[in-house]
Amino acid sequence: QLSTLNSQLSTLNSQLSTNPPFVLELTAQGPGPDQQWSRRLAPGESYELGRQRHLPLCVAWDERVSRRHARLRVANGHVLVERLPEAANPIFYGGRAVDECGVRPGEQFVIGGTSFRLTEAAHDAPSPGPLPVEELTFDRQELRNVRFSDADKRIEVLTRLPEVIWGARTESELHERLVDLILTGVEHAEAVAIVEPDEDDAVRVLHWDRRRATAGAFRPSARLVGDALTKRRRSVLHVWETHSAAPNDYTAVAGFDWAYCTPVAEQAAGPWGVYVAGRLGTPLPSGRIPPEEGGQLRADVKFTEFVCEIVGTVRRLNELERQRAGFRQFFAPPILAALGDDFGSELLEPRECDVTVMFCDLRGFSQQAEEAADDLPGLLERVSRALGVMTHWILHYGGVTGDFQGDAALAFWGWPFASDQSPINACRAALAIRRSFAEAQERADYPLRNFRMGIGIAHGRAVAGKIGTSEQVKVTVFGPVVNLASRLEGMTKPLRVPIALDAAAAEIVRERMPAEEGRVRKLARVLPYGMESPIDVHELLGPLSETPDLTDEHLRRYEEGVEHFIAGRWEEAYRRLHDMPADDQAQDFLALVIAQHNRCAPPDWDGVVRLPGK
């Protein structure tokens, strides 16, 4: 008996070593001809079946299938199907309603109006079935010389292509429409599938259909799909012997003796394509395609190539337009023009550079939110209008909108193109934003009335570009200068000015900005809360034509007062500050500090005002 057992084990091991391993394949077929899919089931794995779209076995078309209906466990050449507690309808197996069943290859179970058939399919290693007796690849020049014998019919089918592309609301609907179009346009095609390469040199079928619904499922050749979509990236045709005796679950002998695969070229998605299979009208005795059949197949490939090229081009254009529409919110027109269609350009990669950063924040938002508690959509509309004003002037002056934080906007200049005008353009944008909000205060019915803004601008080194994680990327800027711009924006409240600059930005404005566009004055030397080093804070003002009461002489005397204040000569500082016009609120900050100490600097005075908070 032991000798017999050893002999049987030896025979079994020999069979396992010479025969390819088998995997199971589950095919779902709903009431409609386009309601179908096939999925491979790996040994030892567990799968959930239901209407939820994220499930590996999704049956979204059948309302009698619960969102999570059944669990399938693959083991020992069969599948154990178990009804989940939340499933509303039973599972039918062998004509009886059951809560669980063991399904073997060739058997099926039914849920609602959908049947699920289990088959045994040879595992791709890496390509199933017999080798083709003829393999042809096609390039555009060769196909350009192919003539259609039925051009009028092909053109009639192609007139439906715009509806196929633009009428599809989802990817799956596009696949369904595309399969139907190819079946209509390729008269000798018996089956069409939308395919993409899967792991382990396998094939993932996104959608398929056959001309005869009763003919059953088919499985595309992994070798052919791999050759066309990943290796050669062009149309590849395989022809098999008509009388092949290979296992009957391969494309070559599942009622077909030819198949070709054509890629759809698009940049956004991975490789995918159209797989077409059919039968020759003439048997293939010599391993060569008969001339008349070869001409017909070449015409079919040309037609499919034409369809795939149009689909790929339209999808690329759609993707570019979506990207451009998204980037239009962040990039000024000159930057978009320089980028062209290359939104994956190295220009967008993060790099260290000199940038000018602006933080612009709404004033009065909290009060507005309390007053509009019963009309939050209306408040959101007003805030959006305010942010729109900021964004308009940022883009108008060539800036990049890096982020929105509630009722604040972050922008920066100097990337992706360096320019010595970046700090000046940032200041121009800030003055334009201030001017727009000031004008809004003059109109009682204007949506932005009662909103004011505070702006902080800093200049320095930072990393700018596409920054983020593998899940989410945004175009923004990173570095200490960003934090400084945010702090400057916060200082506009206690300093009672609308626009605050750091020393680097202020120096550039003094040297390069024409006085008829803007002016600057030093406000104080302060130590922001949480920072170790004091900074000189400056105010950006409009030209004399906009603020005639605040002359250049006023600005000069103000800065003299600031220097007296820093040096500890507070009596002189107080007199200089009080030479300002009465409506100039900037003087109030230092005047209050001086008044709190009876116009005498403390004994340990170092010229720095320490701010108590952010």
mmCIF file of N, CA, C and O in Angstrom, residues 430-483:
data_model
loop_
_atom_site.group_PDB
_atom_site.id
_atom_site.type_symbol
_atom_site.label_atom_id
_atom_site.label_comp_id
_atom_site.label_asym_id
_atom_site.label_seq_id
_atom_site.Cartn_x
_atom_site.Cartn_y
_atom_site.Cartn_z
ATOM 1 N N ALA A 430 -0.627 94.300 -3.705
ATOM 2 C CA ALA A 430 -1.122 94.657 -2.370
ATOM 3 C C ALA A 430 -1.824 96.010 -2.392
ATOM 4 O O ALA A 430 -2.902 96.177 -1.795
ATOM 5 N N LEU A 431 -1.240 96.987 -3.077
ATOM 6 C CA LEU A 431 -1.859 98.311 -3.148
ATOM 7 C C LEU A 431 -3.180 98.260 -3.921
ATOM 8 O O LEU A 431 -4.144 98.949 -3.567
ATOM 9 N N ALA A 432 -3.228 97.439 -4.974
ATOM 10 C CA ALA A 432 -4.468 97.315 -5.744
ATOM 11 C C ALA A 432 -5.560 96.659 -4.900
ATOM 12 O O ALA A 432 -6.734 97.056 -4.978
ATOM 13 N N ILE A 433 -5.205 95.665 -4.098
ATOM 14 C CA ILE A 433 -6.190 95.025 -3.221
ATOM 15 C C ILE A 433 -6.702 96.026 -2.194
ATOM 16 O O ILE A 433 -7.908 96.136 -1.953
ATOM 17 N N ARG A 434 -5.788 96.778 -1.617
ATOM 18 C CA ARG A 434 -6.196 97.784 -0.623
ATOM 19 C C ARG A 434 -7.120 98.811 -1.263
ATOM 20 O O ARG A 434 -8.143 99.205 -0.679
ATOM 21 N N ARG A 435 -6.801 99.222 -2.476
ATOM 22 C CA ARG A 435 -7.599 100.231 -3.171
ATOM 23 C C ARG A 435 -9.005 99.691 -3.441
ATOM 24 O O ARG A 435 -10.002 100.407 -3.265
ATOM 25 N N SER A 436 -9.103 98.414 -3.834
ATOM 26 C CA SER A 436 -10.414 97.829 -4.132
ATOM 27 C C SER A 436 -11.292 97.767 -2.888
ATOM 28 O O SER A 436 -12.486 98.071 -2.938
ATOM 29 N N PHE A 437 -10.688 97.399 -1.747
ATOM 30 C CA PHE A 437 -11.474 97.329 -0.511
ATOM 31 C C PHE A 437 -11.851 98.718 -0.022
ATOM 32 O O PHE A 437 -12.938 98.913 0.539
ATOM 33 N N ALA A 438 -10.967 99.694 -0.234
ATOM 34 C CA ALA A 438 -11.300 101.065 0.170
ATOM 35 C C ALA A 438 -12.450 101.605 -0.657
ATOM 36 O O ALA A 438 -13.347 102.289 -0.138
ATOM 37 N N GLU A 439 -12.457 101.317 -1.932
ATOM 38 C CA GLU A 439 -13.553 101.777 -2.790
ATOM 39 C C GLU A 439 -14.867 101.122 -2.390
ATOM 40 O O GLU A 439 -15.941 101.731 -2.514
ATOM 41 N N ALA A 440 -14.795 99.869 -1.906
ATOM 42 C CA ALA A 440 -16.019 99.174 -1.505
ATOM 43 C C ALA A 440 -16.694 99.848 -0.325
ATOM 44 O O ALA A 440 -17.924 99.775 -0.172
ATOM 45 N N GLN A 441 -15.925 100.524 0.516
ATOM 46 C CA GLN A 441 -16.501 101.182 1.679
ATOM 47 C C GLN A 441 -17.352 102.388 1.302
ATOM 48 O O GLN A 441 -18.163 102.858 2.109
ATOM 49 N N GLU A 442 -17.176 102.878 0.081
ATOM 50 C CA GLU A 442 -17.920 104.055 -0.348
ATOM 51 C C GLU A 442 -19.314 103.710 -0.858
ATOM 52 O O GLU A 442 -20.112 104.594 -1.092
ATOM 53 N N ARG A 443 -19.597 102.416 -1.038
ATOM 54 C CA ARG A 443 -20.881 101.995 -1.589
ATOM 55 C C ARG A 443 -21.654 101.190 -0.552
ATOM 56 O O ARG A 443 -21.226 100.118 -0.131
ATOM 57 N N ALA A 444 -22.785 101.719 -0.135
ATOM 58 C CA ALA A 444 -23.548 101.098 0.951
ATOM 59 C C ALA A 444 -24.085 99.727 0.566
ATOM 60 O O ALA A 444 -24.272 98.857 1.428
ATOM 61 N N ASP A 445 -24.345 99.493 -0.735
ATOM 62 C CA ASP A 445 -24.940 98.232 -1.162
ATOM 63 C C ASP A 445 -23.912 97.240 -1.676
ATOM 64 O O ASP A 445 -24.275 96.176 -2.177
ATOM 65 N N TYR A 446 -22.631 97.554 -1.556
ATOM 66 C CA TYR A 446 -21.607 96.684 -2.139
ATOM 67 C C TYR A 446 -21.367 95.484 -1.222
ATOM 68 O O TYR A 446 -21.266 95.647 -0.001
ATOM 69 N N PRO A 447 -21.280 94.253 -1.777
ATOM 70 C CA PRO A 447 -21.133 93.053 -0.926
ATOM 71 C C PRO A 447 -19.885 93.055 -0.056
ATOM 72 O O PRO A 447 -19.870 92.415 0.997
ATOM 73 N N LEU A 448 -18.831 93.763 -0.478
ATOM 74 C CA LEU A 448 -17.587 93.750 0.293
ATOM 75 C C LEU A 448 -17.524 94.867 1.327
ATOM 76 O O LEU A 448 -16.501 95.021 2.005
ATOM 77 N N ARG A 449 -18.599 95.634 1.449
ATOM 78 C CA ARG A 449 -18.596 96.707 2.433
ATOM 79 C C ARG A 449 -18.488 96.118 3.842
ATOM 80 O O ARG A 449 -19.044 95.072 4.132
ATOM 81 N N ASN A 450 -17.782 96.795 4.695
ATOM 82 C CA ASN A 450 -17.505 96.389 6.083
ATOM 83 C C ASN A 450 -16.431 95.313 6.172
ATOM 84 O O ASN A 450 -16.117 94.848 7.262
ATOM 85 N N PHE A 451 -15.898 94.894 5.036
ATOM 86 C CA PHE A 451 -14.709 94.033 5.049
ATOM 87 C C PHE A 451 -13.475 94.911 4.849
ATOM 88 O O PHE A 451 -13.450 95.770 3.977
ATOM 89 N N ARG A 452 -12.484 94.676 5.657
ATOM 90 C CA ARG A 452 -11.193 95.315 5.445
ATOM 91 C C ARG A 452 -10.147 94.220 5.343
ATOM 92 O O ARG A 452 -10.449 93.044 5.492
ATOM 93 N N MET A 453 -8.913 94.588 5.072
ATOM 94 C CA MET A 453 -7.892 93.565 4.898
ATOM 95 C C MET A 453 -6.602 93.998 5.571
ATOM 96 O O MET A 453 -6.350 95.174 5.826
ATOM 97 N N GLY A 454 -5.789 92.992 5.905
ATOM 98 C CA GLY A 454 -4.436 93.205 6.386
ATOM 99 C C GLY A 454 -3.504 92.370 5.528
ATOM 100 O O GLY A 454 -3.787 91.210 5.224
ATOM 101 N N ILE A 455 -2.393 92.965 5.128
ATOM 102 C CA ILE A 455 -1.473 92.292 4.218
ATOM 103 C C ILE A 455 -0.062 92.342 4.793
ATOM 104 O O ILE A 455 0.407 93.400 5.236
ATOM 105 N N GLY A 456 0.611 91.186 4.784
ATOM 106 C CA GLY A 456 2.019 91.106 5.166
ATOM 107 C C GLY A 456 2.846 90.629 3.993
ATOM 108 O O GLY A 456 2.471 89.671 3.314
ATOM 109 N N ILE A 457 3.979 91.286 3.758
ATOM 110 C CA ILE A 457 4.854 90.938 2.630
ATOM 111 C C ILE A 457 6.279 90.788 3.136
ATOM 112 O O ILE A 457 6.797 91.668 3.845
ATOM 113 N N ALA A 458 6.911 89.657 2.774
ATOM 114 C CA ALA A 458 8.297 89.406 3.153
ATOM 115 C C ALA A 458 9.055 88.864 1.946
ATOM 116 O O ALA A 458 8.485 88.185 1.088
ATOM 117 N N HIS A 459 10.350 89.132 1.896
ATOM 118 C CA HIS A 459 11.190 88.707 0.774
ATOM 119 C C HIS A 459 12.365 87.897 1.295
ATOM 120 O O HIS A 459 13.015 88.294 2.269
ATOM 121 N N GLY A 460 12.643 86.736 0.647
ATOM 122 C CA GLY A 460 13.772 85.912 1.079
ATOM 123 C C GLY A 460 13.812 84.584 0.345
ATOM 124 O O GLY A 460 13.111 84.370 -0.646
ATOM 125 N N ARG A 461 14.616 83.657 0.873
ATOM 126 C CA ARG A 461 14.779 82.341 0.266
ATOM 127 C C ARG A 461 13.692 81.401 0.759
ATOM 128 O O ARG A 461 13.272 81.442 1.923
ATOM 129 N N ALA A 462 13.241 80.543 -0.153
ATOM 130 C CA ALA A 462 12.223 79.550 0.190
ATOM 131 C C ALA A 462 12.262 78.444 -0.850
ATOM 132 O O ALA A 462 12.922 78.559 -1.886
ATOM 133 N N VAL A 463 11.554 77.369 -0.542
ATOM 134 C CA VAL A 463 11.348 76.289 -1.516
ATOM 135 C C VAL A 463 9.950 76.450 -2.068
ATOM 136 O O VAL A 463 8.973 76.479 -1.318
ATOM 137 N N ALA A 464 9.843 76.543 -3.401
ATOM 138 C CA ALA A 464 8.553 76.732 -4.052
ATOM 139 C C ALA A 464 8.375 75.673 -5.127
ATOM 140 O O ALA A 464 9.334 75.223 -5.746
ATOM 141 N N GLY A 465 7.126 75.276 -5.355
ATOM 142 C CA GLY A 465 6.833 74.286 -6.392
ATOM 143 C C GLY A 465 5.723 73.357 -5.948
ATOM 144 O O GLY A 465 4.925 73.668 -5.059
ATOM 145 N N LYS A 466 5.692 72.184 -6.579
ATOM 146 C CA LYS A 466 4.708 71.167 -6.233
ATOM 147 C C LYS A 466 5.155 70.503 -4.936
ATOM 148 O O LYS A 466 6.123 69.756 -4.921
ATOM 149 N N ILE A 467 4.442 70.773 -3.864
ATOM 150 C CA ILE A 467 4.798 70.278 -2.540
ATOM 151 C C ILE A 467 3.615 69.515 -1.976
ATOM 152 O O ILE A 467 2.467 69.947 -2.096
ATOM 153 N N GLY A 468 3.882 68.369 -1.343
ATOM 154 C CA GLY A 468 2.799 67.613 -0.727
ATOM 155 C C GLY A 468 3.174 66.171 -0.511
ATOM 156 O O GLY A 468 4.348 65.822 -0.360
ATOM 157 N N THR A 469 2.173 65.309 -0.499
ATOM 158 C CA THR A 469 2.351 63.883 -0.284
ATOM 159 C C THR A 469 1.950 63.140 -1.551
ATOM 160 O O THR A 469 1.546 63.736 -2.548
ATOM 161 N N SER A 470 2.057 61.815 -1.487
ATOM 162 C CA SER A 470 1.662 61.012 -2.645
ATOM 163 C C SER A 470 0.165 61.098 -2.887
ATOM 164 O O SER A 470 -0.314 60.875 -3.995
ATOM 165 N N GLU A 471 -0.636 61.430 -1.847
ATOM 166 C CA GLU A 471 -2.085 61.503 -1.988
ATOM 167 C C GLU A 471 -2.549 62.879 -2.448
ATOM 168 O O GLU A 471 -3.552 63.012 -3.120
ATOM 169 N N GLN A 472 -1.832 63.937 -2.063
ATOM 170 C CA GLN A 472 -2.283 65.286 -2.390
ATOM 171 C C GLN A 472 -1.078 66.188 -2.624
ATOM 172 O O GLN A 472 -0.143 66.210 -1.822
ATOM 173 N N VAL A 473 -1.109 66.915 -3.718
ATOM 174 C CA VAL A 473 -0.027 67.832 -4.067
ATOM 175 C C VAL A 473 -0.638 69.186 -4.363
ATOM 176 O O VAL A 473 -1.688 69.283 -4.990
ATOM 177 N N LYS A 474 0.006 70.254 -3.907
ATOM 178 C CA LYS A 474 -0.420 71.593 -4.253
ATOM 179 C C LYS A 474 0.808 72.423 -4.601
ATOM 180 O O LYS A 474 1.923 72.127 -4.161
ATOM 181 N N VAL A 475 0.600 73.447 -5.396
ATOM 182 C CA VAL A 475 1.673 74.376 -5.735
ATOM 183 C C VAL A 475 1.704 75.434 -4.650
ATOM 184 O O VAL A 475 0.758 76.202 -4.482
ATOM 185 N N THR A 476 2.786 75.472 -3.898
ATOM 186 C CA THR A 476 2.869 76.404 -2.778
ATOM 187 C C THR A 476 4.323 76.724 -2.482
ATOM 188 O O THR A 476 5.222 76.372 -3.249
ATOM 189 N N VAL A 477 4.553 77.375 -1.355
ATOM 190 C CA VAL A 477 5.885 77.833 -0.982
ATOM 191 C C VAL A 477 6.137 77.462 0.475
ATOM 192 O O VAL A 477 5.214 77.425 1.290
ATOM 193 N N PHE A 478 7.400 77.151 0.789
ATOM 194 C CA PHE A 478 7.736 76.659 2.130
ATOM 195 C C PHE A 478 9.039 77.294 2.584
ATOM 196 O O PHE A 478 10.013 77.340 1.831
ATOM 197 N N GLY A 479 9.073 77.779 3.838
ATOM 198 C CA GLY A 479 10.297 78.325 4.394
ATOM 199 C C GLY A 479 10.002 79.392 5.434
ATOM 200 O O GLY A 479 8.854 79.831 5.603
ATOM 201 N N PRO A 480 11.035 79.864 6.160
ATOM 202 C CA PRO A 480 10.836 80.885 7.200
ATOM 203 C C PRO A 480 10.222 82.171 6.678
ATOM 204 O O PRO A 480 9.506 82.855 7.407
ATOM 205 N N VAL A 481 10.486 82.519 5.411
ATOM 206 C CA VAL A 481 9.936 83.757 4.881
ATOM 207 C C VAL A 481 8.409 83.700 4.818
ATOM 208 O O VAL A 481 7.735 84.735 4.920
ATOM 209 N N VAL A 482 7.841 82.497 4.688
ATOM 210 C CA VAL A 482 6.384 82.355 4.688
ATOM 211 C C VAL A 482 5.835 82.677 6.076
ATOM 212 O O VAL A 482 4.842 83.401 6.224
ATOM 213 N N ASN A 483 6.476 82.139 7.086
ATOM 214 C CA ASN A 483 6.058 82.422 8.463
ATOM 215 C C ASN A 483 6.198 83.907 8.774
ATOM 216 O O ASN A 483 5.339 84.499 9.438
#
